[in-house]
């Protein structure tokens, strides 16, 4: 799974060096990965650990945004300093979309 995520984000640094647009393949990746993680975490917490729905959504939301923030902190401390507030906004949008999708399933 880690290799898949690393491959998914591998071109992000090269793309962001040029510009940090609001709409790009990098932002799409932030959105989709965040949606997938938040929905998946919420559903797993509810179905496999018998955590009630509202608490499972909180777990999915918190876990996913923590990952997004950790990635941006790592980007900030990288040699290129490629942290982006726009990436965090797309992480938030994806996270909320994933929680909405999970609420339709649960």
PDB file of C-alpha atoms in Angstrom:
ATOM      1  CA  UNK A   1       0.000   0.000   0.000  1.00  0.00           C
ATOM      2  CA  UNK A   2       2.839   2.402   0.849  1.00  0.00           C
ATOM      3  CA  UNK A   3       4.411   1.804  -2.550  1.00  0.00           C
ATOM      4  CA  UNK A   4       1.103   2.577  -4.249  1.00  0.00           C
ATOM      5  CA  UNK A   5       0.733   5.831  -2.329  1.00  0.00           C
ATOM      6  CA  UNK A   6       4.350   6.805  -3.032  1.00  0.00           C
ATOM      7  CA  UNK A   7       3.883   6.132  -6.747  1.00  0.00           C
ATOM      8  CA  UNK A   8       0.637   8.095  -6.712  1.00  0.00           C
ATOM      9  CA  UNK A   9       2.356  11.184  -5.332  1.00  0.00           C
ATOM     10  CA  UNK A  10       5.697  10.766  -7.118  1.00  0.00           C
ATOM     11  CA  UNK A  11       5.164  13.464  -9.736  1.00  0.00           C
ATOM     12  CA  UNK A  12       3.695  15.994  -7.307  1.00  0.00           C
ATOM     13  CA  UNK A  13       7.012  17.662  -6.450  1.00  0.00           C
ATOM     14  CA  UNK A  14       8.047  18.185 -10.071  1.00  0.00           C
ATOM     15  CA  UNK A  15       4.645  19.580 -10.957  1.00  0.00           C
ATOM     16  CA  UNK A  16       4.498  21.969  -7.995  1.00  0.00           C
ATOM     17  CA  UNK A  17       7.959  23.387  -8.694  1.00  0.00           C
ATOM     18  CA  UNK A  18       6.501  25.141 -11.725  1.00  0.00           C
ATOM     19  CA  UNK A  19       3.274  26.443 -10.200  1.00  0.00           C
ATOM     20  CA  UNK A  20       0.822  25.627  -7.448  1.00  0.00           C
ATOM     21  CA  UNK A  21      -2.498  25.945  -9.249  1.00  0.00           C
ATOM     22  CA  UNK A  22      -5.839  25.298  -7.602  1.00  0.00           C
ATOM     23  CA  UNK A  23      -6.694  22.731 -10.286  1.00  0.00           C
ATOM     24  CA  UNK A  24      -4.069  20.175 -11.274  1.00  0.00           C
ATOM     25  CA  UNK A  25      -3.434  16.451 -11.200  1.00  0.00           C
ATOM     26  CA  UNK A  26      -1.772  16.910  -7.805  1.00  0.00           C
ATOM     27  CA  UNK A  27      -4.925  18.474  -6.344  1.00  0.00           C
ATOM     28  CA  UNK A  28      -7.027  15.670  -7.843  1.00  0.00           C
ATOM     29  CA  UNK A  29      -4.769  13.160  -6.095  1.00  0.00           C
ATOM     30  CA  UNK A  30      -5.084  14.955  -2.762  1.00  0.00           C
ATOM     31  CA  UNK A  31      -8.872  14.975  -3.138  1.00  0.00           C
ATOM     32  CA  UNK A  32      -9.280  11.338  -4.172  1.00  0.00           C
ATOM     33  CA  UNK A  33      -6.845   9.860  -1.654  1.00  0.00           C
ATOM     34  CA  UNK A  34      -8.449  11.874   1.157  1.00  0.00           C
ATOM     35  CA  UNK A  35     -11.944  10.808   0.095  1.00  0.00           C
ATOM     36  CA  UNK A  36     -10.876   7.157  -0.082  1.00  0.00           C
ATOM     37  CA  UNK A  37      -9.125   7.212   3.309  1.00  0.00           C
ATOM     38  CA  UNK A  38     -11.868   9.070   5.173  1.00  0.00           C
ATOM     39  CA  UNK A  39     -14.662   6.888   3.794  1.00  0.00           C
ATOM     40  CA  UNK A  40     -12.684   3.695   4.296  1.00  0.00           C
ATOM     41  CA  UNK A  41     -11.609   4.532   7.827  1.00  0.00           C
ATOM     42  CA  UNK A  42     -15.121   5.552   8.810  1.00  0.00           C
ATOM     43  CA  UNK A  43     -16.690   2.398   7.385  1.00  0.00           C
ATOM     44  CA  UNK A  44     -14.078   0.089   8.914  1.00  0.00           C
ATOM     45  CA  UNK A  45     -14.439   1.765  12.323  1.00  0.00           C
ATOM     46  CA  UNK A  46     -18.210   1.293  12.204  1.00  0.00           C
ATOM     47  CA  UNK A  47     -18.498  -2.163  10.651  1.00  0.00           C
ATOM     48  CA  UNK A  48     -15.467  -3.966  12.071  1.00  0.00           C
ATOM     49  CA  UNK A  49     -14.972  -2.258  15.429  1.00  0.00           C
ATOM     50  CA  UNK A  50     -18.656  -1.602  16.240  1.00  0.00           C
ATOM     51  CA  UNK A  51     -18.102   2.112  16.758  1.00  0.00           C
ATOM     52  CA  UNK A  52     -21.274   4.134  16.346  1.00  0.00           C
ATOM     53  CA  UNK A  53     -21.701   6.065  13.118  1.00  0.00           C
ATOM     54  CA  UNK A  54     -21.027   9.603  14.334  1.00  0.00           C
ATOM     55  CA  UNK A  55     -17.884   8.526  16.197  1.00  0.00           C
ATOM     56  CA  UNK A  56     -16.660   6.540  13.189  1.00  0.00           C
ATOM     57  CA  UNK A  57     -17.037   9.652  11.019  1.00  0.00           C
ATOM     58  CA  UNK A  58     -15.018  11.643  13.543  1.00  0.00           C
ATOM     59  CA  UNK A  59     -12.303   8.989  13.452  1.00  0.00           C
ATOM     60  CA  UNK A  60     -12.249   8.940   9.631  1.00  0.00           C
ATOM     61  CA  UNK A  61     -12.162  12.730   9.448  1.00  0.00           C
ATOM     62  CA  UNK A  62      -9.432  13.130  12.071  1.00  0.00           C
ATOM     63  CA  UNK A  63      -7.257  10.312  10.747  1.00  0.00           C
ATOM     64  CA  UNK A  64      -7.385  11.541   7.164  1.00  0.00           C
ATOM     65  CA  UNK A  65      -6.715  15.201   7.910  1.00  0.00           C
ATOM     66  CA  UNK A  66      -3.848  14.152  10.180  1.00  0.00           C
ATOM     67  CA  UNK A  67      -2.305  12.283   7.250  1.00  0.00           C
ATOM     68  CA  UNK A  68      -2.739  15.297   4.972  1.00  0.00           C
ATOM     69  CA  UNK A  69      -1.218  17.641   7.530  1.00  0.00           C
ATOM     70  CA  UNK A  70       1.672  15.243   8.153  1.00  0.00           C
ATOM     71  CA  UNK A  71       2.384  15.112   4.422  1.00  0.00           C
ATOM     72  CA  UNK A  72       2.429  18.899   4.159  1.00  0.00           C
ATOM     73  CA  UNK A  73       4.709  19.180   7.198  1.00  0.00           C
ATOM     74  CA  UNK A  74       7.047  16.663   5.581  1.00  0.00           C
ATOM     75  CA  UNK A  75       6.877  18.654   2.331  1.00  0.00           C
ATOM     76  CA  UNK A  76       7.679  21.843   4.242  1.00  0.00           C
ATOM     77  CA  UNK A  77      10.788  20.260   5.739  1.00  0.00           C
ATOM     78  CA  UNK A  78      11.872  18.697   2.452  1.00  0.00           C
ATOM     79  CA  UNK A  79      14.789  20.105   0.510  1.00  0.00           C
ATOM     80  CA  UNK A  80      12.442  21.826  -1.937  1.00  0.00           C
ATOM     81  CA  UNK A  81      10.007  23.128   0.688  1.00  0.00           C
ATOM     82  CA  UNK A  82       6.956  22.222  -1.398  1.00  0.00           C
ATOM     83  CA  UNK A  83       4.264  22.518   1.289  1.00  0.00           C
ATOM     84  CA  UNK A  84       0.990  23.925   0.008  1.00  0.00           C
ATOM     85  CA  UNK A  85      -2.073  25.329   1.727  1.00  0.00           C
ATOM     86  CA  UNK A  86      -3.979  24.552  -1.473  1.00  0.00           C
ATOM     87  CA  UNK A  87      -3.125  20.871  -1.004  1.00  0.00           C
ATOM     88  CA  UNK A  88      -4.620  21.005   2.496  1.00  0.00           C
ATOM     89  CA  UNK A  89      -7.787  22.622   1.144  1.00  0.00           C
ATOM     90  CA  UNK A  90      -8.148  19.771  -1.351  1.00  0.00           C
ATOM     91  CA  UNK A  91      -7.422  17.269   1.439  1.00  0.00           C
ATOM     92  CA  UNK A  92     -10.263  18.825   3.448  1.00  0.00           C
ATOM     93  CA  UNK A  93     -12.653  18.745   0.468  1.00  0.00           C
ATOM     94  CA  UNK A  94     -11.835  15.096  -0.205  1.00  0.00           C
ATOM     95  CA  UNK A  95     -12.156  14.197   3.461  1.00  0.00           C
ATOM     96  CA  UNK A  96     -15.604  15.772   3.702  1.00  0.00           C
ATOM     97  CA  UNK A  97     -16.694  14.054   0.484  1.00  0.00           C
ATOM     98  CA  UNK A  98     -15.486  10.706   1.828  1.00  0.00           C
ATOM     99  CA  UNK A  99     -17.371  11.196   5.088  1.00  0.00           C
ATOM    100  CA  UNK A 100     -20.510  12.070   3.116  1.00  0.00           C
ATOM    101  CA  UNK A 101     -20.081   8.929   1.000  1.00  0.00           C
ATOM    102  CA  UNK A 102     -19.562   6.813   4.120  1.00  0.00           C
ATOM    103  CA  UNK A 103     -22.697   8.248   5.717  1.00  0.00           C
ATOM    104  CA  UNK A 104     -24.687   7.080   2.697  1.00  0.00           C
ATOM    105  CA  UNK A 105     -23.332   3.546   3.150  1.00  0.00           C
ATOM    106  CA  UNK A 106     -23.697   3.277   6.939  1.00  0.00           C
TER     107      UNK A 106
END
